[in-house]
PDB file of C-alpha atoms in Angstrom:
ATOM      1  CA  MET A  12      67.809 149.951 -13.719  1.00 35.00           C
ATOM      2  CA  SER A  13      66.238 153.457 -14.906  1.00 40.00           C
ATOM      3  CA  ASN A  14      67.567 156.828 -14.030  1.00 45.00           C
ATOM      4  CA  THR A  15      67.387 156.916 -10.744  1.00 56.00           C
ATOM      5  CA  GLY A  16      68.912 160.037  -9.771  1.00 66.00           C
ATOM      6  CA  ASN A  17      70.794 160.740  -7.264  1.00 83.00           C
ATOM      7  CA  TYR A  18      69.637 162.530  -4.629  1.00 92.00           C
ATOM      8  CA  VAL A  19      71.551 165.421  -4.351  1.00 94.00           C
ATOM      9  CA  ASN A  20      71.764 167.718  -7.059  1.00 94.00           C
ATOM     10  CA  LYS A  21      72.315 171.360  -8.129  1.00 93.00           C
ATOM     11  CA  LEU A  22      68.771 172.364  -6.190  1.00 95.00           C
ATOM     12  CA  SER A  23      68.248 169.449  -3.532  1.00 96.00           C
ATOM     13  CA  ILE A  24      72.025 170.004  -2.287  1.00 96.00           C
ATOM     14  CA  TYR A  25      70.385 173.223  -0.403  1.00 96.00           C
ATOM     15  CA  GLY A  26      68.854 170.354   1.369  1.00 94.00           C
ATOM     16  CA  LEU A  27      71.912 169.163   3.249  1.00 95.00           C
ATOM     17  CA  MET A  28      73.649 173.160   4.000  1.00 95.00           C
ATOM     18  CA  ASN A  29      73.618 174.694   6.984  1.00 94.00           C
ATOM     19  CA  SER A  30      74.093 178.118   7.580  1.00 93.00           C
ATOM     20  CA  ASN A  31      77.702 177.807   7.879  1.00 93.00           C
ATOM     21  CA  CYS A  32      78.037 175.694   3.796  1.00 96.00           C
ATOM     22  CA  LYS A  33      78.694 178.155   0.261  1.00 96.00           C
ATOM     23  CA  ILE A  34      77.770 175.771  -2.144  1.00 95.00           C
ATOM     24  CA  LEU A  35      80.915 175.039  -4.939  1.00 94.00           C
ATOM     25  CA  VAL A  36      80.226 176.930  -8.334  1.00 89.00           C
ATOM     26  CA  ASN A  37      81.973 173.942 -10.359  1.00 89.00           C
ATOM     27  CA  LYS A  38      81.262 170.986  -8.411  1.00 92.00           C
ATOM     28  CA  LEU A  39      78.052 168.898  -6.715  1.00 94.00           C
ATOM     29  CA  GLY A  40      79.261 170.164  -3.575  1.00 96.00           C
ATOM     30  CA  PHE A  41      79.704 172.507  -0.130  1.00 97.00           C
ATOM     31  CA  TRP A  42      82.302 174.332   1.665  1.00 97.00           C
ATOM     32  CA  LYS A  43      80.655 172.972   4.777  1.00 95.00           C
ATOM     33  CA  THR A  44      82.711 175.800   6.715  1.00 94.00           C
ATOM     34  CA  LYS A  45      83.896 179.799   6.209  1.00 92.00           C
ATOM     35  CA  ASN A  46      87.219 179.163   6.639  1.00 93.00           C
ATOM     36  CA  HIS A  47      87.217 176.215   4.027  1.00 95.00           C
ATOM     37  CA  ASN A  48      89.144 172.787   6.266  1.00 95.00           C
ATOM     38  CA  LYS A  49      85.688 171.142   5.242  1.00 96.00           C
ATOM     39  CA  LEU A  50      85.006 170.217   2.531  1.00 97.00           C
ATOM     40  CA  VAL A  51      81.138 168.504   1.138  1.00 96.00           C
ATOM     41  CA  LEU A  52      82.036 166.277  -2.453  1.00 94.00           C
ATOM     42  CA  CYS A  53      78.728 164.566  -3.505  1.00 93.00           C
ATOM     43  CA  GLU A  54      81.180 163.712  -7.248  1.00 88.00           C
ATOM     44  CA  ASP A  55      84.679 161.430  -6.553  1.00 82.00           C
ATOM     45  CA  ASN A  56      86.090 164.534  -8.906  1.00 82.00           C
ATOM     46  CA  ILE A  57      88.728 167.007  -7.315  1.00 83.00           C
ATOM     47  CA  ASP A  58      90.318 168.448  -9.710  1.00 84.00           C
ATOM     48  CA  ASN A  59      90.740 172.076  -9.908  1.00 88.00           C
ATOM     49  CA  ILE A  60      89.888 172.051  -6.157  1.00 91.00           C
ATOM     50  CA  ASP A  61      91.776 173.965  -4.107  1.00 92.00           C
ATOM     51  CA  LEU A  62      92.842 172.466  -0.462  1.00 91.00           C
ATOM     52  CA  SER A  63      95.117 174.060   1.020  1.00 90.00           C
ATOM     53  CA  ASN A  64      93.285 175.332   3.817  1.00 92.00           C
ATOM     54  CA  THR A  65      90.924 171.794   4.079  1.00 95.00           C
ATOM     55  CA  LEU A  66      91.585 169.084   7.052  1.00 95.00           C
ATOM     56  CA  LYS A  67      88.343 167.025   6.096  1.00 95.00           C
ATOM     57  CA  ILE A  68      86.847 165.601   3.031  1.00 94.00           C
ATOM     58  CA  SER A  69      83.489 164.170   3.437  1.00 94.00           C
ATOM     59  CA  MET A  70      82.668 162.091   0.202  1.00 92.00           C
ATOM     60  CA  MET A  71      78.558 161.469   0.263  1.00 93.00           C
ATOM     61  CA  TYR A  72      75.732 159.598  -1.872  1.00 94.00           C
ATOM     62  CA  LEU A  73      78.473 158.496  -4.420  1.00 92.00           C
ATOM     63  CA  ASP A  74      77.569 155.637  -6.329  1.00 89.00           C
ATOM     64  CA  LYS A  75      80.949 153.818  -6.763  1.00 86.00           C
ATOM     65  CA  VAL A  76      83.937 154.675  -4.903  1.00 82.00           C
ATOM     66  CA  ASN A  77      86.457 155.409  -8.087  1.00 72.00           C
ATOM     67  CA  HIS A  78      89.565 156.548  -5.148  1.00 70.00           C
ATOM     68  CA  ASN A  79      91.568 154.147  -3.704  1.00 72.00           C
ATOM     69  CA  LYS A  80      93.321 154.166  -0.579  1.00 78.00           C
ATOM     70  CA  GLU A  81      96.720 155.089  -2.649  1.00 82.00           C
ATOM     71  CA  PHE A  82      94.903 157.698  -3.841  1.00 81.00           C
ATOM     72  CA  TRP A  83      94.050 159.664  -1.341  1.00 83.00           C
ATOM     73  CA  ASN A  84      97.330 158.955   0.410  1.00 85.00           C
ATOM     74  CA  SER A  85      99.411 160.623  -2.439  1.00 84.00           C
ATOM     75  CA  ASN A  86      97.008 163.161  -2.552  1.00 83.00           C
ATOM     76  CA  GLY A  87      98.146 163.501   1.371  1.00 88.00           C
ATOM     77  CA  TYR A  88      94.602 162.737   2.942  1.00 89.00           C
ATOM     78  CA  GLU A  89      93.777 159.237   5.027  1.00 90.00           C
ATOM     79  CA  MET A  90      90.996 157.839   3.572  1.00 85.00           C
ATOM     80  CA  SER A  91      88.255 156.197   6.395  1.00 83.00           C
ATOM     81  CA  LYS A  92      86.127 152.998   6.360  1.00 82.00           C
ATOM     82  CA  ILE A  93      83.235 153.436   3.120  1.00 88.00           C
ATOM     83  CA  THR A  94      79.446 152.939   4.563  1.00 91.00           C
ATOM     84  CA  GLU A  95      77.812 150.884   2.032  1.00 91.00           C
ATOM     85  CA  THR A  96      73.799 152.248   2.656  1.00 92.00           C
ATOM     86  CA  GLU A  97      70.787 152.988   0.611  1.00 93.00           C
ATOM     87  CA  GLU A  98      68.935 155.092  -0.718  1.00 94.00           C
ATOM     88  CA  ILE A  99      64.927 154.687  -0.512  1.00 96.00           C
ATOM     89  CA  PHE A 100      61.985 155.337  -3.771  1.00 96.00           C
ATOM     90  CA  SER A 101      59.057 155.849  -2.784  1.00 97.00           C
ATOM     91  CA  TYR A 102      56.099 154.313  -5.499  1.00 97.00           C
ATOM     92  CA  ILE A 103      52.864 157.065  -5.405  1.00 97.00           C
ATOM     93  CA  ASP A 104      50.059 156.308  -7.635  1.00 97.00           C
ATOM     94  CA  LYS A 105      46.859 158.094  -8.647  1.00 97.00           C
ATOM     95  CA  ASP A 106      45.279 154.532  -7.574  1.00 96.00           C
ATOM     96  CA  PHE A 107      46.329 154.627  -4.496  1.00 96.00           C
ATOM     97  CA  PHE A 108      43.951 157.404  -3.635  1.00 97.00           C
ATOM     98  CA  ASN A 109      41.299 156.275  -5.303  1.00 95.00           C
ATOM     99  CA  LYS A 110      40.858 152.580  -4.004  1.00 96.00           C
ATOM    100  CA  LEU A 111      41.943 154.062  -0.082  1.00 96.00           C
ATOM    101  CA  ASN A 112      39.765 153.047   2.272  1.00 96.00           C
ATOM    102  CA  ARG A 113      39.581 151.803   6.233  1.00 96.00           C
ATOM    103  CA  THR A 114      40.306 147.746   5.057  1.00 96.00           C
ATOM    104  CA  ASN A 115      43.192 148.213   2.794  1.00 93.00           C
ATOM    105  CA  ASN A 116      44.821 150.874   4.989  1.00 96.00           C
ATOM    106  CA  LYS A 117      43.167 152.578   7.873  1.00 97.00           C
ATOM    107  CA  GLU A 118      45.895 154.642   9.184  1.00 97.00           C
ATOM    108  CA  VAL A 119      46.825 156.314   6.173  1.00 97.00           C
ATOM    109  CA  TYR A 120      42.958 156.455   5.150  1.00 98.00           C
ATOM    110  CA  GLU A 121      41.559 158.156   8.133  1.00 98.00           C
ATOM    111  CA  THR A 122      44.848 160.347   8.886  1.00 98.00           C
ATOM    112  CA  LEU A 123      43.895 161.641   5.186  1.00 98.00           C
ATOM    113  CA  ARG A 124      40.301 161.898   6.840  1.00 98.00           C
ATOM    114  CA  LYS A 125      40.428 163.778   9.472  1.00 98.00           C
ATOM    115  CA  TYR A 126      42.939 166.298   8.165  1.00 98.00           C
ATOM    116  CA  ASP A 127      40.742 166.974   5.161  1.00 98.00           C
ATOM    117  CA  ASN A 128      38.798 167.842   7.023  1.00 98.00           C
ATOM    118  CA  TRP A 129      40.214 169.867   8.981  1.00 97.00           C
ATOM    119  CA  LYS A 130      40.852 172.156   5.637  1.00 96.00           C
ATOM    120  CA  MET A 131      36.832 172.374   5.151  1.00 96.00           C
ATOM    121  CA  ILE A 132      35.980 173.452   7.958  1.00 96.00           C
ATOM    122  CA  ASN A 133      39.477 176.155   7.892  1.00 95.00           C
ATOM    123  CA  LYS A 134      40.904 174.670  10.870  1.00 96.00           C
ATOM    124  CA  MET A 135      43.616 174.265   9.141  1.00 97.00           C
ATOM    125  CA  PHE A 136      45.242 176.088   5.768  1.00 95.00           C
ATOM    126  CA  VAL A 137      48.292 175.217   3.745  1.00 97.00           C
ATOM    127  CA  VAL A 138      49.870 177.892   2.322  1.00 96.00           C
ATOM    128  CA  ASP A 139      52.872 178.620   0.029  1.00 95.00           C
ATOM    129  CA  TYR A 140      55.835 180.097   1.569  1.00 96.00           C
ATOM    130  CA  SER A 141      56.541 183.739   1.798  1.00 95.00           C
ATOM    131  CA  ASP A 142      58.904 186.295   3.233  1.00 95.00           C
ATOM    132  CA  ASP A 143      55.391 186.569   5.566  1.00 96.00           C
ATOM    133  CA  ILE A 144      55.684 183.307   6.837  1.00 97.00           C
ATOM    134  CA  TYR A 145      59.402 183.301   7.177  1.00 97.00           C
ATOM    135  CA  ASP A 146      59.865 184.209  11.317  1.00 97.00           C
ATOM    136  CA  ASP A 147      56.595 182.155  11.894  1.00 97.00           C
ATOM    137  CA  ILE A 148      58.554 178.843  10.377  1.00 97.00           C
ATOM    138  CA  LEU A 149      61.668 179.575  12.812  1.00 97.00           C
ATOM    139  CA  ILE A 150      59.297 179.336  15.726  1.00 96.00           C
ATOM    140  CA  MET A 151      58.270 176.212  14.766  1.00 96.00           C
ATOM    141  CA  ILE A 152      61.504 175.046  14.022  1.00 95.00           C
ATOM    142  CA  LYS A 153      62.624 176.016  16.746  1.00 94.00           C
ATOM    143  CA  GLU A 154      59.692 174.443  18.908  1.00 94.00           C
ATOM    144  CA  TRP A 155      60.100 170.882  16.817  1.00 93.00           C
ATOM    145  CA  ALA A 156      63.636 170.517  18.071  1.00 88.00           C
ATOM    146  CA  THR A 157      62.497 170.615  21.828  1.00 89.00           C
ATOM    147  CA  THR A 158      59.815 168.412  21.369  1.00 78.00           C
ATOM    148  CA  SER A 159      60.073 165.533  19.093  1.00 66.00           C
ATOM    149  CA  GLY A 160      62.864 167.038  17.241  1.00 53.00           C
ATOM    150  CA  LYS A 161      65.469 164.935  21.135  1.00 54.00           C
ATOM    151  CA  LYS A 162      64.878 162.100  19.292  1.00 57.00           C
ATOM    152  CA  TYR A 163      67.363 162.553  16.319  1.00 51.00           C
ATOM    153  CA  GLY A 164      70.225 163.983  18.253  1.00 49.00           C
ATOM    154  CA  PHE A 165      72.835 165.923  16.083  1.00 45.00           C
ATOM    155  CA  LEU A 166      71.022 163.943  13.330  1.00 52.00           C
ATOM    156  CA  ARG A 167      67.926 166.210  13.515  1.00 54.00           C
ATOM    157  CA  HIS A 168      69.147 168.913  10.945  1.00 77.00           C
ATOM    158  CA  ASP A 169      66.499 171.751  12.327  1.00 88.00           C
ATOM    159  CA  GLY A 170      70.218 174.126  11.466  1.00 92.00           C
ATOM    160  CA  ILE A 171      69.471 173.032   7.444  1.00 94.00           C
ATOM    161  CA  ASP A 172      65.981 173.548   7.740  1.00 95.00           C
ATOM    162  CA  LYS A 173      66.362 177.103   9.107  1.00 96.00           C
ATOM    163  CA  ALA A 174      68.835 177.579   6.072  1.00 96.00           C
ATOM    164  CA  PHE A 175      66.887 176.952   3.530  1.00 97.00           C
ATOM    165  CA  PHE A 176      64.467 178.966   3.877  1.00 97.00           C
ATOM    166  CA  LYS A 177      66.975 181.873   5.509  1.00 97.00           C
ATOM    167  CA  ARG A 178      67.904 181.167   1.537  1.00 97.00           C
ATOM    168  CA  LEU A 179      64.650 181.434  -0.081  1.00 97.00           C
ATOM    169  CA  LYS A 180      64.300 185.345   1.888  1.00 97.00           C
ATOM    170  CA  ASP A 181      67.572 186.511   0.218  1.00 97.00           C
ATOM    171  CA  LYS A 182      66.806 185.539  -2.900  1.00 96.00           C
ATOM    172  CA  GLU A 183      69.666 182.750  -3.136  1.00 95.00           C
ATOM    173  CA  ILE A 184      68.096 180.024  -4.392  1.00 95.00           C
ATOM    174  CA  ASN A 185      64.634 180.629  -6.134  1.00 96.00           C
ATOM    175  CA  LYS A 186      61.664 179.693  -4.994  1.00 95.00           C
ATOM    176  CA  ASP A 187      59.887 178.402  -7.824  1.00 97.00           C
ATOM    177  CA  LEU A 188      61.596 175.794  -8.511  1.00 97.00           C
ATOM    178  CA  TYR A 189      60.672 174.371  -5.311  1.00 98.00           C
ATOM    179  CA  ASP A 190      56.964 172.897  -4.305  1.00 98.00           C
ATOM    180  CA  ILE A 191      56.987 174.519  -0.682  1.00 98.00           C
ATOM    181  CA  ARG A 192      53.726 174.625   1.169  1.00 98.00           C
ATOM    182  CA  ILE A 193      53.082 175.345   4.327  1.00 98.00           C
ATOM    183  CA  TYR A 194      50.816 173.986   7.536  1.00 98.00           C
ATOM    184  CA  LYS A 195      48.985 175.831   9.728  1.00 97.00           C
ATOM    185  CA  ILE A 196      46.237 175.180  12.746  1.00 95.00           C
ATOM    186  CA  GLU A 197      44.831 178.118  13.317  1.00 88.00           C
ATOM    187  CA  ASP A 198      47.279 180.950  12.972  1.00 90.00           C
ATOM    188  CA  LYS A 199      49.646 178.551  14.111  1.00 96.00           C
ATOM    189  CA  VAL A 200      52.468 177.129  11.507  1.00 98.00           C
ATOM    190  CA  VAL A 201      52.703 173.489  12.848  1.00 97.00           C
ATOM    191  CA  GLY A 202      54.742 171.326   9.666  1.00 97.00           C
ATOM    192  CA  TYR A 203      55.657 172.393   6.008  1.00 98.00           C
ATOM    193  CA  SER A 204      57.422 170.931   3.408  1.00 98.00           C
ATOM    194  CA  VAL A 205      59.542 171.145   0.166  1.00 98.00           C
ATOM    195  CA  ILE A 206      59.971 168.893  -2.848  1.00 98.00           C
ATOM    196  CA  GLU A 207      61.256 169.728  -6.689  1.00 97.00           C
ATOM    197  CA  HIS A 208      58.984 171.939  -8.374  1.00 97.00           C
ATOM    198  CA  ASN A 209      59.836 169.773 -11.449  1.00 96.00           C
ATOM    199  CA  SER A 210      60.783 166.099 -12.011  1.00 94.00           C
ATOM    200  CA  SER A 211      64.396 165.499 -12.409  1.00 92.00           C
ATOM    201  CA  PHE A 212      65.018 161.819 -13.059  1.00 91.00           C
ATOM    202  CA  GLU A 213      62.775 159.380 -14.516  1.00 89.00           C
ATOM    203  CA  ASN A 214      59.112 158.480 -14.025  1.00 90.00           C
ATOM    204  CA  ASN A 215      58.634 161.079 -12.879  1.00 94.00           C
ATOM    205  CA  GLY A 216      60.494 160.892 -10.601  1.00 95.00           C
ATOM    206  CA  TYR A 217      61.049 164.215  -7.381  1.00 97.00           C
ATOM    207  CA  ILE A 218      63.608 164.709  -4.671  1.00 97.00           C
ATOM    208  CA  TYR A 219      61.762 165.048  -1.335  1.00 97.00           C
ATOM    209  CA  LEU A 220      64.358 167.585  -0.023  1.00 96.00           C
ATOM    210  CA  ILE A 221      62.897 168.779   3.743  1.00 95.00           C
ATOM    211  CA  ARG A 222      59.934 168.045   5.515  1.00 95.00           C
ATOM    212  CA  LYS A 223      58.527 168.351   9.548  1.00 95.00           C
ATOM    213  CA  SER A 224      55.578 168.754  12.217  1.00 95.00           C
ATOM    214  CA  LEU A 225      55.032 169.098  15.286  1.00 94.00           C
ATOM    215  CA  ILE A 226      54.141 166.449  17.800  1.00 89.00           C
ATOM    216  CA  ASP A 227      51.158 167.061  19.174  1.00 90.00           C
ATOM    217  CA  TYR A 228      48.982 166.525  16.437  1.00 93.00           C
ATOM    218  CA  ARG A 229      48.936 163.296  15.397  1.00 93.00           C
ATOM    219  CA  ASN A 230      50.237 161.482  12.073  1.00 96.00           C
ATOM    220  CA  LEU A 231      50.811 165.316  11.061  1.00 97.00           C
ATOM    221  CA  CYS A 232      53.953 163.719   9.408  1.00 96.00           C
ATOM    222  CA  LEU A 233      52.442 161.629   7.922  1.00 98.00           C
ATOM    223  CA  TYR A 234      49.171 163.117   6.498  1.00 98.00           C
ATOM    224  CA  ILE A 235      52.298 166.111   4.667  1.00 98.00           C
ATOM    225  CA  ASP A 236      53.824 163.398   3.411  1.00 98.00           C
ATOM    226  CA  TYR A 237      50.974 161.679   1.676  1.00 98.00           C
ATOM    227  CA  ASP A 238      49.350 165.697   1.092  1.00 98.00           C
ATOM    228  CA  THR A 239      52.627 166.494  -0.804  1.00 98.00           C
ATOM    229  CA  PHE A 240      52.644 163.835  -2.976  1.00 98.00           C
ATOM    230  CA  ARG A 241      48.875 163.703  -4.207  1.00 98.00           C
ATOM    231  CA  GLU A 242      49.043 167.278  -5.055  1.00 97.00           C
ATOM    232  CA  LYS A 243      51.927 166.710  -7.105  1.00 97.00           C
ATOM    233  CA  LEU A 244      49.440 163.721  -8.736  1.00 97.00           C
ATOM    234  CA  ASN A 245      47.204 166.645  -9.678  1.00 94.00           C
ATOM    235  CA  TYR A 246      49.634 166.716 -13.274  1.00 90.00           C
ATOM    236  CA  GLU A 247      50.789 162.998 -12.837  1.00 93.00           C
ATOM    237  CA  ASN A 248      49.139 159.418 -12.922  1.00 95.00           C
ATOM    238  CA  ASN A 249      52.203 158.381 -10.845  1.00 97.00           C
ATOM    239  CA  ILE A 250      55.547 159.832  -9.735  1.00 97.00           C
ATOM    240  CA  ILE A 251      58.593 158.206  -7.412  1.00 97.00           C
ATOM    241  CA  VAL A 252      60.010 160.103  -4.327  1.00 97.00           C
ATOM    242  CA  ASN A 253      63.258 160.217  -3.523  1.00 97.00           C
ATOM    243  CA  TRP A 254      64.106 160.134  -0.509  1.00 96.00           C
ATOM    244  CA  GLY A 255      67.842 159.740   0.430  1.00 94.00           C
ATOM    245  CA  CYS A 256      69.702 158.105   2.768  1.00 93.00           C
ATOM    246  CA  SER A 257      68.599 157.527   6.292  1.00 87.00           C
ATOM    247  CA  SER A 258      68.736 154.341   8.874  1.00 86.00           C
ATOM    248  CA  GLY A 259      66.389 153.890  12.054  1.00 87.00           C
ATOM    249  CA  GLY A 260      63.386 154.455  12.501  1.00 88.00           C
ATOM    250  CA  VAL A 261      63.818 157.027   9.678  1.00 90.00           C
ATOM    251  CA  LYS A 262      64.089 154.471   6.867  1.00 93.00           C
ATOM    252  CA  LYS A 263      61.265 151.609   8.809  1.00 95.00           C
ATOM    253  CA  TYR A 264      58.682 154.360   8.082  1.00 95.00           C
ATOM    254  CA  LYS A 265      60.338 155.093   4.441  1.00 96.00           C
ATOM    255  CA  LEU A 266      59.695 151.259   4.054  1.00 96.00           C
ATOM    256  CA  SER A 267      56.392 151.044   6.187  1.00 96.00           C
ATOM    257  CA  LYS A 268      54.368 153.417   5.381  1.00 97.00           C
ATOM    258  CA  PHE A 269      55.058 154.037   1.618  1.00 97.00           C
ATOM    259  CA  LYS A 270      54.842 151.220  -1.552  1.00 97.00           C
ATOM    260  CA  LEU A 271      59.045 150.897  -1.839  1.00 97.00           C
ATOM    261  CA  ALA A 272      59.770 151.401  -6.178  1.00 96.00           C
ATOM    262  CA  TYR A 273      63.492 149.944  -5.656  1.00 93.00           C
ATOM    263  CA  ILE A 274      66.271 150.022  -3.241  1.00 94.00           C
ATOM    264  CA  LYS A 275      69.726 152.003  -4.921  1.00 93.00           C
ATOM    265  CA  LYS A 276      73.113 151.189  -3.039  1.00 93.00           C
ATOM    266  CA  LEU A 277      74.962 154.102  -2.534  1.00 93.00           C
ATOM    267  CA  TYR A 278      78.642 154.558  -0.971  1.00 92.00           C
ATOM    268  CA  PHE A 279      79.768 156.694   1.879  1.00 93.00           C
ATOM    269  CA  TYR A 280      83.335 157.575   3.284  1.00 91.00           C
ATOM    270  CA  ASN A 281      85.365 160.185   5.135  1.00 92.00           C
ATOM    271  CA  LEU A 282      88.898 161.492   4.155  1.00 92.00           C
ATOM    272  CA  ASN A 283      91.189 163.441   7.190  1.00 94.00           C
ATOM    273  CA  LYS A 284      94.558 165.480   6.039  1.00 93.00           C
ATOM    274  CA  LYS A 285      98.126 163.162   7.050  1.00 90.00           C
ATOM    275  CA  GLN A 286      99.829 164.725  10.466  1.00 80.00           C
ATOM    276  CA  SER A 287     102.572 166.058   8.886  1.00 65.00           C
TER     277      SER A 287
END
């Protein structure tokens, strides 16, 4: 298989971090809490990390598990059950949009037509991120959390989205490294998407960080996804989109609404400090 690119890199990792998280300088990971008692690592090298206060280590998005239980026992940690999951990659090309019609994909055709028409008559606007729109984005995220976000429970991750935009506002991360599309209907923010600006793996591959939309508008989520990818095709003939790992209805959505490029197996597990 060609270089598919792990979902987590130095840019996309901010799509996993809430406001309490602090990124590691020389490792692909972050402290999940301010007192450093919880660590998230997206590589299996723990060298030169001070774990004196660390009670739990979450290992995420690993291509393989190199460290066995004996290794972790000798370091004072008990390894939890390893979870094997799947990272999903979609293939999008210009041909799809050029040949799109009611016969071959009625849902996408009608969704794109509807909201594209809304843009033509200035009912919908797509704008770049700016600090002026920051408060409106937070209002939208709060509404999302109390409506459609309820079905995701503790996996809804709205805190991660709020933290991402706060880091943009505070200039902690460079907005020019991302393509950020803010969707407004009339004067209200109703959705957004964030994808890498530059390809980070082979075959014009891009990591899709975060995306949300309000439930009030039918298939707006689908529109935002396709519109985001279509924008990328202004510069490429085709792209690969790395969605990361998911399960349940979210996984089904990715597999059923977009052409599958390939699936990659990844591994997650937790380590808990032994009681002395």
